């Protein structure tokens, strides 16, 4: 359903909702209004926004720190990095095995890499969105390395414990049909 307001004004309409993907939409309230919703009692998967988004024009879009009374059934969360850390600071999530995370700075990357909870994840998707040049290169280059993304990736992969990881997705940003932006050799070397 397109309107977030429907969810936080009438959550009883979806008593068995298990999966929710939400993003801020102009004129329709904010995702953070769902933070204390009763929907969290049944949700198994929650995704904020789209990891493929550039976030170039939305500095603080779609921020939410779910307030969970009990661990619940959450198996997957996609959040901004500080929001995921805030959830881990307040709630144990014994069933969480999958996470998607948007990292906006090298400091966020370092803070996330220190979390012991990463070691229990079997699936991780990361979008480094620390810098944005907005240019789409043409031949012979098919991509742009964003130095801030590169530094954050290097900081994260050098420190993170990903002991149980079976699946990893690193999402750059597509610039039309020709170009891409994201991390390059430094980040990949740290990953390897």
PDB file of N, CA and C in Angstrom, residues 46-92:
ATOM      1  N   UNK A  46      11.971  -6.383   7.756  1.00  0.00           N
ATOM      2  CA  UNK A  46      11.693  -4.960   7.559  1.00  0.00           C
ATOM      3  C   UNK A  46      12.830  -4.343   6.765  1.00  0.00           C
ATOM      4  N   UNK A  47      12.456  -3.595   5.723  1.00  0.00           N
ATOM      5  CA  UNK A  47      13.456  -2.914   4.898  1.00  0.00           C
ATOM      6  C   UNK A  47      13.103  -1.447   4.797  1.00  0.00           C
ATOM      7  N   UNK A  48      14.110  -0.614   5.039  1.00  0.00           N
ATOM      8  CA  UNK A  48      13.924   0.817   4.899  1.00  0.00           C
ATOM      9  C   UNK A  48      14.478   1.232   3.545  1.00  0.00           C
ATOM     10  N   UNK A  49      13.682   1.885   2.763  1.00  0.00           N
ATOM     11  CA  UNK A  49      14.156   2.410   1.492  1.00  0.00           C
ATOM     12  C   UNK A  49      14.675   1.353   0.548  1.00  0.00           C
ATOM     13  N   UNK A  50      15.625   1.754  -0.286  1.00  0.00           N
ATOM     14  CA  UNK A  50      16.178   0.898  -1.318  1.00  0.00           C
ATOM     15  C   UNK A  50      17.692   1.038  -1.284  1.00  0.00           C
ATOM     16  N   UNK A  51      18.404  -0.052  -1.094  1.00  0.00           N
ATOM     17  CA  UNK A  51      19.856   0.020  -1.019  1.00  0.00           C
ATOM     18  C   UNK A  51      20.475   0.510  -2.321  1.00  0.00           C
ATOM     19  N   UNK A  52      19.755   0.428  -3.426  1.00  0.00           N
ATOM     20  CA  UNK A  52      20.286   0.877  -4.702  1.00  0.00           C
ATOM     21  C   UNK A  52      20.137   2.389  -4.893  1.00  0.00           C
ATOM     22  N   UNK A  53      19.485   3.077  -3.967  1.00  0.00           N
ATOM     23  CA  UNK A  53      19.289   4.522  -4.069  1.00  0.00           C
ATOM     24  C   UNK A  53      20.609   5.243  -3.807  1.00  0.00           C
ATOM     25  N   UNK A  54      20.801   6.407  -4.433  1.00  0.00           N
ATOM     26  CA  UNK A  54      22.039   7.165  -4.234  1.00  0.00           C
ATOM     27  C   UNK A  54      22.015   7.963  -2.940  1.00  0.00           C
ATOM     28  N   UNK A  55      20.839   8.349  -2.455  1.00  0.00           N
ATOM     29  CA  UNK A  55      20.655   9.202  -1.283  1.00  0.00           C
ATOM     30  C   UNK A  55      21.295  10.578  -1.460  1.00  0.00           C
ATOM     31  N   UNK A  56      21.624  10.944  -2.698  1.00  0.00           N
ATOM     32  CA  UNK A  56      22.360  12.186  -2.935  1.00  0.00           C
ATOM     33  C   UNK A  56      21.597  13.422  -2.486  1.00  0.00           C
ATOM     34  N   UNK A  57      20.301  13.444  -2.667  1.00  0.00           N
ATOM     35  CA  UNK A  57      19.526  14.640  -2.371  1.00  0.00           C
ATOM     36  C   UNK A  57      18.711  14.510  -1.092  1.00  0.00           C
ATOM     37  N   UNK A  58      18.928  13.433  -0.355  1.00  0.00           N
ATOM     38  CA  UNK A  58      18.144  13.213   0.869  1.00  0.00           C
ATOM     39  C   UNK A  58      19.107  12.860   1.998  1.00  0.00           C
ATOM     40  N   UNK A  59      19.598  13.876   2.678  1.00  0.00           N
ATOM     41  CA  UNK A  59      20.640  13.697   3.677  1.00  0.00           C
ATOM     42  C   UNK A  59      20.227  12.751   4.792  1.00  0.00           C
ATOM     43  N   UNK A  60      19.029  12.885   5.299  1.00  0.00           N
ATOM     44  CA  UNK A  60      18.642  12.096   6.465  1.00  0.00           C
ATOM     45  C   UNK A  60      17.327  11.355   6.223  1.00  0.00           C
ATOM     46  N   UNK A  61      17.126  10.911   5.003  1.00  0.00           N
ATOM     47  CA  UNK A  61      15.845  10.294   4.645  1.00  0.00           C
ATOM     48  C   UNK A  61      15.661   8.936   5.290  1.00  0.00           C
ATOM     49  N   UNK A  62      14.421   8.615   5.544  1.00  0.00           N
ATOM     50  CA  UNK A  62      13.996   7.282   5.969  1.00  0.00           C
ATOM     51  C   UNK A  62      14.812   6.727   7.129  1.00  0.00           C
ATOM     52  N   UNK A  63      14.797   7.451   8.231  1.00  0.00           N
ATOM     53  CA  UNK A  63      15.481   7.001   9.446  1.00  0.00           C
ATOM     54  C   UNK A  63      14.449   6.428  10.398  1.00  0.00           C
ATOM     55  N   UNK A  64      14.763   5.287  10.998  1.00  0.00           N
ATOM     56  CA  UNK A  64      13.864   4.688  11.983  1.00  0.00           C
ATOM     57  C   UNK A  64      14.677   3.786  12.909  1.00  0.00           C
ATOM     58  N   UNK A  65      14.377   3.874  14.197  1.00  0.00           N
ATOM     59  CA  UNK A  65      14.918   2.936  15.176  1.00  0.00           C
ATOM     60  C   UNK A  65      13.718   2.240  15.806  1.00  0.00           C
ATOM     61  N   UNK A  66      13.411   1.035  15.356  1.00  0.00           N
ATOM     62  CA  UNK A  66      12.253   0.322  15.903  1.00  0.00           C
ATOM     63  C   UNK A  66      12.392   0.117  17.408  1.00  0.00           C
ATOM     64  N   UNK A  67      11.312   0.348  18.122  1.00  0.00           N
ATOM     65  CA  UNK A  67      11.293   0.107  19.569  1.00  0.00           C
ATOM     66  C   UNK A  67      10.575  -1.210  19.803  1.00  0.00           C
ATOM     67  N   UNK A  68      11.346  -2.209  20.136  1.00  0.00           N
ATOM     68  CA  UNK A  68      10.819  -3.561  20.253  1.00  0.00           C
ATOM     69  C   UNK A  68      10.686  -3.930  21.724  1.00  0.00           C
ATOM     70  N   UNK A  69       9.469  -4.258  22.143  1.00  0.00           N
ATOM     71  CA  UNK A  69       9.227  -4.637  23.532  1.00  0.00           C
ATOM     72  C   UNK A  69       9.877  -5.975  23.874  1.00  0.00           C
ATOM     73  N   UNK A  70       9.929  -6.843  22.903  1.00  0.00           N
ATOM     74  CA  UNK A  70      10.495  -8.178  23.094  1.00  0.00           C
ATOM     75  C   UNK A  70      11.241  -8.541  21.822  1.00  0.00           C
ATOM     76  N   UNK A  71      12.101  -9.549  21.876  1.00  0.00           N
ATOM     77  CA  UNK A  71      12.913  -9.867  20.704  1.00  0.00           C
ATOM     78  C   UNK A  71      12.106 -10.097  19.428  1.00  0.00           C
ATOM     79  N   UNK A  72      10.920 -10.686  19.571  1.00  0.00           N
ATOM     80  CA  UNK A  72      10.079 -10.878  18.392  1.00  0.00           C
ATOM     81  C   UNK A  72      10.648 -11.890  17.422  1.00  0.00           C
ATOM     82  N   UNK A  73      10.141 -11.814  16.206  1.00  0.00           N
ATOM     83  CA  UNK A  73      10.484 -12.815  15.196  1.00  0.00           C
ATOM     84  C   UNK A  73      11.396 -12.275  14.097  1.00  0.00           C
ATOM     85  N   UNK A  74      11.932 -11.082  14.272  1.00  0.00           N
ATOM     86  CA  UNK A  74      12.706 -10.461  13.203  1.00  0.00           C
ATOM     87  C   UNK A  74      13.875 -11.330  12.752  1.00  0.00           C
ATOM     88  N   UNK A  75      13.867 -11.634  11.445  1.00  0.00           N
ATOM     89  CA  UNK A  75      14.952 -12.403  10.849  1.00  0.00           C
ATOM     90  C   UNK A  75      15.795 -11.535   9.922  1.00  0.00           C
ATOM     91  N   UNK A  76      15.191 -10.423   9.434  1.00  0.00           N
ATOM     92  CA  UNK A  76      15.913  -9.531   8.514  1.00  0.00           C
ATOM     93  C   UNK A  76      15.573  -8.074   8.820  1.00  0.00           C
ATOM     94  N   UNK A  77      16.601  -7.218   8.823  1.00  0.00           N
ATOM     95  CA  UNK A  77      16.427  -5.776   8.948  1.00  0.00           C
ATOM     96  C   UNK A  77      17.299  -5.081   7.918  1.00  0.00           C
ATOM     97  N   UNK A  78      16.743  -4.082   7.237  1.00  0.00           N
ATOM     98  CA  UNK A  78      17.529  -3.184   6.401  1.00  0.00           C
ATOM     99  C   UNK A  78      17.323  -1.791   6.955  1.00  0.00           C
ATOM    100  N   UNK A  79      18.411  -1.182   7.437  1.00  0.00           N
ATOM    101  CA  UNK A  79      18.349   0.130   8.077  1.00  0.00           C
ATOM    102  C   UNK A  79      19.606   0.921   7.751  1.00  0.00           C
ATOM    103  N   UNK A  80      19.581   2.212   8.058  1.00  0.00           N
ATOM    104  CA  UNK A  80      20.806   3.003   8.065  1.00  0.00           C
ATOM    105  C   UNK A  80      21.696   2.459   9.180  1.00  0.00           C
ATOM    106  N   UNK A  81      22.987   2.523   9.002  1.00  0.00           N
ATOM    107  CA  UNK A  81      23.940   1.941   9.944  1.00  0.00           C
ATOM    108  C   UNK A  81      23.746   2.393  11.393  1.00  0.00           C
ATOM    109  N   UNK A  82      23.622   3.700  11.695  1.00  0.00           N
ATOM    110  CA  UNK A  82      23.439   4.088  13.102  1.00  0.00           C
ATOM    111  C   UNK A  82      22.129   3.570  13.689  1.00  0.00           C
ATOM    112  N   UNK A  83      21.124   3.382  12.845  1.00  0.00           N
ATOM    113  CA  UNK A  83      19.831   2.879  13.327  1.00  0.00           C
ATOM    114  C   UNK A  83      19.916   1.395  13.674  1.00  0.00           C
ATOM    115  N   UNK A  84      20.648   0.629  12.861  1.00  0.00           N
ATOM    116  CA  UNK A  84      20.847  -0.788  13.166  1.00  0.00           C
ATOM    117  C   UNK A  84      21.630  -0.935  14.472  1.00  0.00           C
ATOM    118  N   UNK A  85      22.651  -0.124  14.640  1.00  0.00           N
ATOM    119  CA  UNK A  85      23.437  -0.154  15.880  1.00  0.00           C
ATOM    120  C   UNK A  85      22.551   0.204  17.072  1.00  0.00           C
ATOM    121  N   UNK A  86      21.683   1.199  16.914  1.00  0.00           N
ATOM    122  CA  UNK A  86      20.784   1.601  18.009  1.00  0.00           C
ATOM    123  C   UNK A  86      19.833   0.477  18.393  1.00  0.00           C
ATOM    124  N   UNK A  87      19.344  -0.269  17.403  1.00  0.00           N
ATOM    125  CA  UNK A  87      18.474  -1.419  17.697  1.00  0.00           C
ATOM    126  C   UNK A  87      19.261  -2.463  18.487  1.00  0.00           C
ATOM    127  N   UNK A  88      20.475  -2.763  18.038  1.00  0.00           N
ATOM    128  CA  UNK A  88      21.307  -3.739  18.741  1.00  0.00           C
ATOM    129  C   UNK A  88      21.638  -3.281  20.163  1.00  0.00           C
ATOM    130  N   UNK A  89      21.749  -1.973  20.372  1.00  0.00           N
ATOM    131  CA  UNK A  89      22.052  -1.443  21.712  1.00  0.00           C
ATOM    132  C   UNK A  89      20.899  -1.637  22.692  1.00  0.00           C
ATOM    133  N   UNK A  90      19.673  -1.721  22.175  1.00  0.00           N
ATOM    134  CA  UNK A  90      18.508  -1.767  23.064  1.00  0.00           C
ATOM    135  C   UNK A  90      17.791  -3.107  23.097  1.00  0.00           C
ATOM    136  N   UNK A  91      18.047  -3.969  22.112  1.00  0.00           N
ATOM    137  CA  UNK A  91      17.270  -5.199  21.991  1.00  0.00           C
ATOM    138  C   UNK A  91      18.130  -6.361  21.535  1.00  0.00           C
ATOM    139  N   UNK A  92      17.945  -7.499  22.142  1.00  0.00           N
ATOM    140  CA  UNK A  92      18.567  -8.710  21.619  1.00  0.00           C
ATOM    141  C   UNK A  92      17.680  -9.261  20.514  1.00  0.00           C
TER     142      UNK A  92
END
